PDB file of C-alpha atoms in Angstrom:
ATOM      1  CA  MET A   1      -0.137  -0.341  -0.392  1.00  0.00           C
ATOM      2  CA  THR A   2       1.913   3.482  -0.609  1.00  0.00           C
ATOM      3  CA  LEU A   3       1.038   6.361   1.759  1.00  0.00           C
ATOM      4  CA  THR A   4      -0.925   7.604  -0.820  1.00  0.00           C
ATOM      5  CA  ASP A   5      -3.928   4.943  -0.767  1.00  0.00           C
ATOM      6  CA  GLN A   6      -3.532   5.739   3.289  1.00  0.00           C
ATOM      7  CA  THR A   7      -6.038   7.513   5.039  1.00  0.00           C
ATOM      8  CA  PHE A   8      -5.106  10.550   7.381  1.00  0.00           C
ATOM      9  CA  ALA A   9      -6.777  12.211   9.590  1.00  0.00           C
ATOM     10  CA  ALA A  10      -5.177  14.969   9.062  1.00  0.00           C
ATOM     11  CA  PRO A  11      -5.905  17.708  12.318  1.00  0.00           C
ATOM     12  CA  PRO A  12      -7.796  20.878  11.357  1.00  0.00           C
ATOM     13  CA  PRO A  13      -6.540  24.024  10.337  1.00  0.00           C
ATOM     14  CA  VAL A  14      -4.895  26.450  12.636  1.00  0.00           C
ATOM     15  CA  GLU A  15      -8.321  28.976  12.245  1.00  0.00           C
ATOM     16  CA  ASP A  16     -10.892  26.182  12.381  1.00  0.00           C
ATOM     17  CA  ARG A  17      -9.374  24.886  15.911  1.00  0.00           C
ATOM     18  CA  ALA A  18      -9.054  28.328  17.152  1.00  0.00           C
ATOM     19  CA  MET A  19     -12.680  28.821  15.688  1.00  0.00           C
ATOM     20  CA  MET A  20     -14.303  25.899  17.938  1.00  0.00           C
ATOM     21  CA  ILE A  21     -11.887  27.077  20.505  1.00  0.00           C
ATOM     22  CA  ARG A  22     -13.340  30.509  20.655  1.00  0.00           C
ATOM     23  CA  ASP A  23     -17.358  29.391  20.385  1.00  0.00           C
ATOM     24  CA  HIS A  24     -16.792  26.883  23.493  1.00  0.00           C
ATOM     25  CA  LEU A  25     -15.224  29.521  25.375  1.00  0.00           C
ATOM     26  CA  ARG A  26     -18.144  32.418  24.166  1.00  0.00           C
ATOM     27  CA  ASP A  27     -21.136  29.885  24.744  1.00  0.00           C
ATOM     28  CA  ALA A  28     -19.485  29.147  28.942  1.00  0.00           C
ATOM     29  CA  ILE A  29     -19.034  33.281  28.744  1.00  0.00           C
ATOM     30  CA  VAL A  30     -22.856  33.831  27.738  1.00  0.00           C
ATOM     31  CA  ASP A  31     -23.582  30.563  30.032  1.00  0.00           C
ATOM     32  CA  ARG A  32     -22.291  32.417  33.142  1.00  0.00           C
ATOM     33  CA  ARG A  33     -20.183  29.334  33.542  1.00  0.00           C
ATOM     34  CA  LEU A  34     -17.122  31.268  32.804  1.00  0.00           C
ATOM     35  CA  ALA A  35     -18.138  34.278  35.449  1.00  0.00           C
ATOM     36  CA  PRO A  36     -16.813  37.957  34.332  1.00  0.00           C
ATOM     37  CA  GLY A  37     -13.269  38.469  35.778  1.00  0.00           C
ATOM     38  CA  THR A  38     -12.421  35.378  35.322  1.00  0.00           C
ATOM     39  CA  LYS A  39      -9.184  35.318  34.055  1.00  0.00           C
ATOM     40  CA  LEU A  40      -8.194  32.321  30.826  1.00  0.00           C
ATOM     41  CA  ASN A  41      -4.897  31.252  30.879  1.00  0.00           C
ATOM     42  CA  GLU A  42      -3.175  30.661  27.486  1.00  0.00           C
ATOM     43  CA  ALA A  43      -1.839  27.175  28.879  1.00  0.00           C
ATOM     44  CA  GLU A  44      -4.238  25.809  30.559  1.00  0.00           C
ATOM     45  CA  VAL A  45      -7.175  26.036  28.066  1.00  0.00           C
ATOM     46  CA  GLY A  46      -4.333  24.847  25.683  1.00  0.00           C
ATOM     47  CA  THR A  47      -4.219  22.032  27.316  1.00  0.00           C
ATOM     48  CA  LEU A  48      -7.577  21.018  28.026  1.00  0.00           C
ATOM     49  CA  PHE A  49      -8.469  21.367  24.386  1.00  0.00           C
ATOM     50  CA  GLU A  50      -5.071  19.463  23.625  1.00  0.00           C
ATOM     51  CA  VAL A  51      -3.777  22.694  21.532  1.00  0.00           C
ATOM     52  CA  SER A  52      -0.458  25.533  20.656  1.00  0.00           C
ATOM     53  CA  ARG A  53      -1.065  28.752  23.243  1.00  0.00           C
ATOM     54  CA  THR A  54      -0.532  30.125  19.781  1.00  0.00           C
ATOM     55  CA  VAL A  55      -4.095  28.622  18.758  1.00  0.00           C
ATOM     56  CA  VAL A  56      -6.025  29.566  21.361  1.00  0.00           C
ATOM     57  CA  ARG A  57      -4.541  33.234  21.852  1.00  0.00           C
ATOM     58  CA  ALA A  58      -5.678  33.279  18.407  1.00  0.00           C
ATOM     59  CA  ALA A  59      -8.730  32.209  19.957  1.00  0.00           C
ATOM     60  CA  LEU A  60      -9.005  35.095  22.787  1.00  0.00           C
ATOM     61  CA  GLN A  61      -8.507  37.709  20.313  1.00  0.00           C
ATOM     62  CA  ALA A  62     -11.577  36.487  18.455  1.00  0.00           C
ATOM     63  CA  LEU A  63     -13.202  37.148  21.753  1.00  0.00           C
ATOM     64  CA  ALA A  64     -11.494  40.341  22.150  1.00  0.00           C
ATOM     65  CA  PHE A  65     -12.647  41.960  19.589  1.00  0.00           C
ATOM     66  CA  GLU A  66     -16.139  40.967  20.101  1.00  0.00           C
ATOM     67  CA  GLY A  67     -15.745  42.919  23.676  1.00  0.00           C
ATOM     68  CA  LEU A  68     -16.292  38.903  25.957  1.00  0.00           C
ATOM     69  CA  VAL A  69     -12.776  38.936  26.729  1.00  0.00           C
ATOM     70  CA  LYS A  70     -10.132  41.929  28.021  1.00  0.00           C
ATOM     71  CA  THR A  71      -6.827  41.609  28.262  1.00  0.00           C
ATOM     72  CA  GLU A  72      -4.501  43.006  30.382  1.00  0.00           C
ATOM     73  CA  ARG A  73      -0.558  43.557  28.896  1.00  0.00           C
ATOM     74  CA  ASN A  74       1.299  41.817  31.370  1.00  0.00           C
ATOM     75  CA  ARG A  75      -1.764  40.588  33.121  1.00  0.00           C
ATOM     76  CA  GLY A  76      -3.300  38.254  30.100  1.00  0.00           C
ATOM     77  CA  ALA A  77      -6.967  38.250  29.524  1.00  0.00           C
ATOM     78  CA  PHE A  78     -10.430  37.611  31.444  1.00  0.00           C
ATOM     79  CA  VAL A  79     -13.970  37.977  30.824  1.00  0.00           C
ATOM     80  CA  ALA A  80     -15.243  40.795  30.490  1.00  0.00           C
ATOM     81  CA  ASN A  81     -17.051  42.679  33.627  1.00  0.00           C
ATOM     82  CA  PRO A  82     -19.163  44.616  30.654  1.00  0.00           C
ATOM     83  CA  THR A  83     -20.066  48.354  32.820  1.00  0.00           C
ATOM     84  CA  PRO A  84     -23.515  49.742  32.774  1.00  0.00           C
ATOM     85  CA  GLU A  85     -22.154  52.630  30.268  1.00  0.00           C
ATOM     86  CA  GLU A  86     -20.845  50.084  28.322  1.00  0.00           C
ATOM     87  CA  ALA A  87     -23.831  48.445  29.032  1.00  0.00           C
ATOM     88  CA  ARG A  88     -26.387  50.318  28.066  1.00  0.00           C
ATOM     89  CA  GLN A  89     -24.298  51.226  24.675  1.00  0.00           C
ATOM     90  CA  VAL A  90     -25.332  47.566  23.552  1.00  0.00           C
ATOM     91  CA  PHE A  91     -28.739  48.533  23.712  1.00  0.00           C
ATOM     92  CA  ALA A  92     -28.386  51.424  22.143  1.00  0.00           C
ATOM     93  CA  SER A  93     -26.435  49.963  19.978  1.00  0.00           C
ATOM     94  CA  ARG A  94     -29.130  47.244  19.186  1.00  0.00           C
ATOM     95  CA  ARG A  95     -31.704  50.363  18.175  1.00  0.00           C
ATOM     96  CA  LEU A  96     -29.840  51.093  15.676  1.00  0.00           C
ATOM     97  CA  ILE A  97     -29.129  47.300  13.745  1.00  0.00           C
ATOM     98  CA  GLU A  98     -32.185  45.465  14.547  1.00  0.00           C
ATOM     99  CA  PRO A  99     -35.931  47.831  13.310  1.00  0.00           C
ATOM    100  CA  GLY A 100     -33.793  47.920   9.726  1.00  0.00           C
ATOM    101  CA  LEU A 101     -33.636  43.545  10.122  1.00  0.00           C
ATOM    102  CA  ALA A 102     -37.515  43.490  11.197  1.00  0.00           C
ATOM    103  CA  LEU A 103     -38.648  45.701   7.750  1.00  0.00           C
ATOM    104  CA  ALA A 104     -36.172  43.469   5.804  1.00  0.00           C
ATOM    105  CA  ALA A 105     -37.026  39.784   7.766  1.00  0.00           C
ATOM    106  CA  ALA A 106     -41.041  40.847   7.058  1.00  0.00           C
ATOM    107  CA  GLN A 107     -39.953  41.007   3.041  1.00  0.00           C
ATOM    108  CA  ARG A 108     -38.611  38.135   2.786  1.00  0.00           C
ATOM    109  CA  ILE A 109     -39.603  35.447   6.163  1.00  0.00           C
ATOM    110  CA  THR A 110     -40.705  31.926   4.634  1.00  0.00           C
ATOM    111  CA  ALA A 111     -43.150  29.546   5.698  1.00  0.00           C
ATOM    112  CA  SER A 112     -41.014  27.363   6.778  1.00  0.00           C
ATOM    113  CA  GLU A 113     -39.140  30.305   9.013  1.00  0.00           C
ATOM    114  CA  ILE A 114     -42.590  31.109  10.035  1.00  0.00           C
ATOM    115  CA  ALA A 115     -42.880  27.350  11.613  1.00  0.00           C
ATOM    116  CA  ALA A 116     -39.167  27.949  13.007  1.00  0.00           C
ATOM    117  CA  PHE A 117     -39.643  31.232  14.872  1.00  0.00           C
ATOM    118  CA  ARG A 118     -42.808  29.061  15.982  1.00  0.00           C
ATOM    119  CA  GLU A 119     -40.487  26.559  17.170  1.00  0.00           C
ATOM    120  CA  ARG A 120     -38.583  28.628  19.329  1.00  0.00           C
ATOM    121  CA  LEU A 121     -41.896  30.411  21.043  1.00  0.00           C
ATOM    122  CA  GLN A 122     -42.597  26.760  21.956  1.00  0.00           C
ATOM    123  CA  HIS A 123     -39.469  26.795  23.442  1.00  0.00           C
ATOM    124  CA  GLU A 124     -39.214  29.402  25.421  1.00  0.00           C
ATOM    125  CA  SER A 125     -42.816  28.896  26.090  1.00  0.00           C
ATOM    126  CA  GLU A 126     -41.457  25.522  28.858  1.00  0.00           C
ATOM    127  CA  LEU A 127     -38.988  27.230  29.769  1.00  0.00           C
ATOM    128  CA  LEU A 128     -40.646  30.108  31.632  1.00  0.00           C
ATOM    129  CA  ASN A 129     -42.081  27.214  33.895  1.00  0.00           C
ATOM    130  CA  GLN A 130     -38.719  26.343  35.290  1.00  0.00           C
ATOM    131  CA  ARG A 131     -36.585  27.566  37.916  1.00  0.00           C
ATOM    132  CA  GLY A 132     -33.597  27.775  38.971  1.00  0.00           C
ATOM    133  CA  PRO A 133     -29.760  29.579  36.977  1.00  0.00           C
ATOM    134  CA  THR A 134     -29.638  26.784  34.619  1.00  0.00           C
ATOM    135  CA  ALA A 135     -33.618  27.492  33.648  1.00  0.00           C
ATOM    136  CA  ARG A 136     -32.616  31.537  33.583  1.00  0.00           C
ATOM    137  CA  ARG A 137     -29.330  31.117  31.143  1.00  0.00           C
ATOM    138  CA  ALA A 138     -31.312  28.519  29.137  1.00  0.00           C
ATOM    139  CA  GLU A 139     -34.372  31.247  28.972  1.00  0.00           C
ATOM    140  CA  ILE A 140     -32.051  34.308  28.313  1.00  0.00           C
ATOM    141  CA  HIS A 141     -29.992  31.664  25.525  1.00  0.00           C
ATOM    142  CA  ALA A 142     -33.113  30.871  24.078  1.00  0.00           C
ATOM    143  CA  SER A 143     -33.951  35.263  23.856  1.00  0.00           C
ATOM    144  CA  GLY A 144     -30.759  35.300  22.160  1.00  0.00           C
ATOM    145  CA  ASP A 145     -31.659  32.284  19.587  1.00  0.00           C
ATOM    146  CA  PHE A 146     -34.544  34.272  18.673  1.00  0.00           C
ATOM    147  CA  HIS A 147     -33.509  37.325  17.621  1.00  0.00           C
ATOM    148  CA  LEU A 148     -29.593  36.204  15.295  1.00  0.00           C
ATOM    149  CA  LEU A 149     -33.398  33.873  13.789  1.00  0.00           C
ATOM    150  CA  LEU A 150     -34.354  37.797  12.729  1.00  0.00           C
ATOM    151  CA  ALA A 151     -31.570  38.527  11.639  1.00  0.00           C
ATOM    152  CA  LYS A 152     -30.722  35.598   9.196  1.00  0.00           C
ATOM    153  CA  VAL A 153     -34.465  35.782   7.881  1.00  0.00           C
ATOM    154  CA  ALA A 154     -33.441  39.304   6.838  1.00  0.00           C
ATOM    155  CA  GLY A 155     -30.298  37.364   4.504  1.00  0.00           C
ATOM    156  CA  ASN A 156     -27.302  40.344   5.776  1.00  0.00           C
ATOM    157  CA  ALA A 157     -24.670  38.183   6.469  1.00  0.00           C
ATOM    158  CA  ILE A 158     -22.130  41.398   7.683  1.00  0.00           C
ATOM    159  CA  LEU A 159     -25.756  42.705  10.108  1.00  0.00           C
ATOM    160  CA  LEU A 160     -25.669  39.164  11.246  1.00  0.00           C
ATOM    161  CA  ARG A 161     -22.714  38.817  12.131  1.00  0.00           C
ATOM    162  CA  PHE A 162     -23.335  42.369  14.332  1.00  0.00           C
ATOM    163  CA  MET A 163     -25.592  40.457  15.882  1.00  0.00           C
ATOM    164  CA  GLU A 164     -24.310  37.581  17.045  1.00  0.00           C
ATOM    165  CA  GLU A 165     -21.650  40.255  19.484  1.00  0.00           C
ATOM    166  CA  LEU A 166     -24.155  41.808  19.662  1.00  0.00           C
ATOM    167  CA  VAL A 167     -26.570  39.105  21.317  1.00  0.00           C
ATOM    168  CA  ALA A 168     -24.139  37.975  22.929  1.00  0.00           C
ATOM    169  CA  ARG A 169     -22.731  40.972  24.739  1.00  0.00           C
ATOM    170  CA  SER A 170     -26.221  41.108  25.438  1.00  0.00           C
ATOM    171  CA  SER A 171     -26.695  38.048  26.511  1.00  0.00           C
ATOM    172  CA  LEU A 172     -23.851  38.590  29.333  1.00  0.00           C
ATOM    173  CA  VAL A 173     -25.705  42.353  30.391  1.00  0.00           C
ATOM    174  CA  ILE A 174     -29.142  39.989  31.042  1.00  0.00           C
ATOM    175  CA  ALA A 175     -26.925  37.320  32.976  1.00  0.00           C
ATOM    176  CA  LEU A 176     -25.029  40.689  35.180  1.00  0.00           C
ATOM    177  CA  TYR A 177     -28.007  42.797  35.525  1.00  0.00           C
ATOM    178  CA  GLY A 178     -31.109  41.236  34.775  1.00  0.00           C
ATOM    179  CA  ASN A 179     -33.761  41.358  37.800  1.00  0.00           C
ATOM    180  CA  SER A 180     -35.211  38.332  35.953  1.00  0.00           C
ATOM    181  CA  GLY A 181     -34.437  35.504  33.199  1.00  0.00           C
ATOM    182  CA  ALA A 182     -36.538  35.484  30.280  1.00  0.00           C
ATOM    183  CA  SER A 183     -40.063  37.303  31.152  1.00  0.00           C
ATOM    184  CA  SER A 184     -43.076  36.286  30.024  1.00  0.00           C
ATOM    185  CA  CYS A 185     -43.163  40.285  28.852  1.00  0.00           C
ATOM    186  CA  GLY A 186     -40.800  39.340  26.951  1.00  0.00           C
ATOM    187  CA  HIS A 187     -41.925  36.258  25.710  1.00  0.00           C
ATOM    188  CA  SER A 188     -44.864  37.710  24.612  1.00  0.00           C
ATOM    189  CA  ASP A 189     -43.013  40.136  22.582  1.00  0.00           C
ATOM    190  CA  HIS A 190     -41.512  37.884  20.512  1.00  0.00           C
ATOM    191  CA  GLY A 191     -45.366  36.229  19.999  1.00  0.00           C
ATOM    192  CA  ASN A 192     -46.985  39.622  19.275  1.00  0.00           C
ATOM    193  CA  ILE A 193     -42.750  39.668  16.884  1.00  0.00           C
ATOM    194  CA  LEU A 194     -43.895  36.941  14.865  1.00  0.00           C
ATOM    195  CA  ALA A 195     -47.312  38.042  14.140  1.00  0.00           C
ATOM    196  CA  ALA A 196     -46.379  41.519  12.759  1.00  0.00           C
ATOM    197  CA  LEU A 197     -43.677  39.444  10.081  1.00  0.00           C
ATOM    198  CA  GLU A 198     -46.093  36.861   9.709  1.00  0.00           C
ATOM    199  CA  GLN A 199     -48.397  40.117   8.175  1.00  0.00           C
ATOM    200  CA  GLY A 200     -45.713  41.165   6.292  1.00  0.00           C
ATOM    201  CA  ASN A 201     -46.136  44.897   8.371  1.00  0.00           C
ATOM    202  CA  GLY A 202     -42.403  46.168   8.642  1.00  0.00           C
ATOM    203  CA  GLU A 203     -43.179  48.434  10.223  1.00  0.00           C
ATOM    204  CA  ARG A 204     -45.897  47.331  13.197  1.00  0.00           C
ATOM    205  CA  ALA A 205     -42.281  44.513  13.448  1.00  0.00           C
ATOM    206  CA  CYS A 206     -39.564  48.360  13.317  1.00  0.00           C
ATOM    207  CA  LYS A 207     -42.198  49.140  16.475  1.00  0.00           C
ATOM    208  CA  LEU A 208     -42.655  45.766  18.248  1.00  0.00           C
ATOM    209  CA  LEU A 209     -39.028  45.007  18.240  1.00  0.00           C
ATOM    210  CA  LEU A 210     -37.819  49.102  20.132  1.00  0.00           C
ATOM    211  CA  THR A 211     -40.672  48.203  22.692  1.00  0.00           C
ATOM    212  CA  HIS A 212     -39.349  44.729  23.205  1.00  0.00           C
ATOM    213  CA  ILE A 213     -36.031  45.827  23.284  1.00  0.00           C
ATOM    214  CA  ASP A 214     -37.077  48.690  26.071  1.00  0.00           C
ATOM    215  CA  HIS A 215     -38.735  45.651  28.021  1.00  0.00           C
ATOM    216  CA  ILE A 216     -35.095  43.932  28.249  1.00  0.00           C
ATOM    217  CA  GLU A 217     -33.343  46.740  28.898  1.00  0.00           C
ATOM    218  CA  ALA A 218     -36.002  47.944  31.531  1.00  0.00           C
ATOM    219  CA  ASP A 219     -35.400  44.587  34.153  1.00  0.00           C
ATOM    220  CA  LEU A 220     -31.430  45.898  34.150  1.00  0.00           C
ATOM    221  CA  ASP A 221     -29.909  47.024  37.885  1.00  0.00           C
ATOM    222  CA  LEU A 222     -27.926  49.858  35.797  1.00  0.00           C
ATOM    223  CA  ARG A 223     -27.355  52.010  38.798  1.00  0.00           C
ATOM    224  CA  ASN A 224     -24.510  52.614  39.364  1.00  0.00           C
ATOM    225  CA  THR A 225     -23.318  51.593  42.716  1.00  0.00           C
ATOM    226  CA  SER A 226     -21.814  54.210  45.250  1.00  0.00           C
ATOM    227  CA  ASN A 227     -17.810  52.266  45.467  1.00  0.00           C
ATOM    228  CA  LEU A 228     -18.096  53.222  48.511  1.00  0.00           C
ATOM    229  CA  PRO A 229     -14.820  52.055  51.951  1.00  0.00           C
ATOM    230  CA  LEU A 230     -16.744  48.582  54.257  1.00  0.00           C
ATOM    231  CA  ARG A 231     -17.558  50.468  57.084  1.00  0.00           C
ATOM    232  CA  ASP A 232     -19.310  53.366  55.167  1.00  0.00           C
ATOM    233  CA  ALA A 233     -21.069  51.034  53.072  1.00  0.00           C
ATOM    234  CA  LEU A 234     -22.747  49.041  56.007  1.00  0.00           C
ATOM    235  CA  VAL A 235     -23.219  52.027  57.862  1.00  0.00           C
ATOM    236  CA  THR A 236     -25.008  53.486  55.495  1.00  0.00           C
ATOM    237  CA  GLY A 237     -26.695  50.545  54.931  1.00  0.00           C
ATOM    238  CA  ALA A 238     -27.560  49.136  58.157  1.00  0.00           C
ATOM    239  CA  GLY A 239     -29.753  53.541  58.129  1.00  0.00           C
ATOM    240  CA  ILE A 240     -27.224  54.111  60.911  1.00  0.00           C
TER     241      ILE A 240
END
């Protein structure tokens, strides 16, 4: 048998391995399995995935570009810990982008895509009856999936990439600052948006979408903390 007759399992390209690691880390960050501020040690990640530090570094750089990881000189990479102002900017960005996606989606949506939306809404409905941190993470993830499907239906690959970043950042913000998971109000919003899309009413879908983003942000506690010294914080809190 010659070498050309043998089948070798060649390792995937560096870029593919880096993106695979990026996806795993992104999921862990968004699902809060990796808490904000967690150090992401290149050597440890490389050992876990059996890849070089070069590959890990490429994955971390991709996450840094998305805003989910922050790198500090001479210290390394850490899971992002968005400030209240950064959180507000995320939702301000969504208000600029998503109405245009809704307009496009209303003109392009197909019967199979409507069915896909309904399947997601059914999944959301099931999650509303569950409790606990795992269920809350699943609710946040399912809510993000609705918005990503909207971006896919709109048919603009560039804006879809933007939305993937914004939804990932939004999920981290909601997990950090949200007073609840995906609420029944939010689920109802999704149903109303889908109804407008199904009717081909892009203007109504836009308005409903903006109201929905308002609802999400209203559920966040983005008040700036005073960062008082320990004694002052305890005395103030106790009303002494």
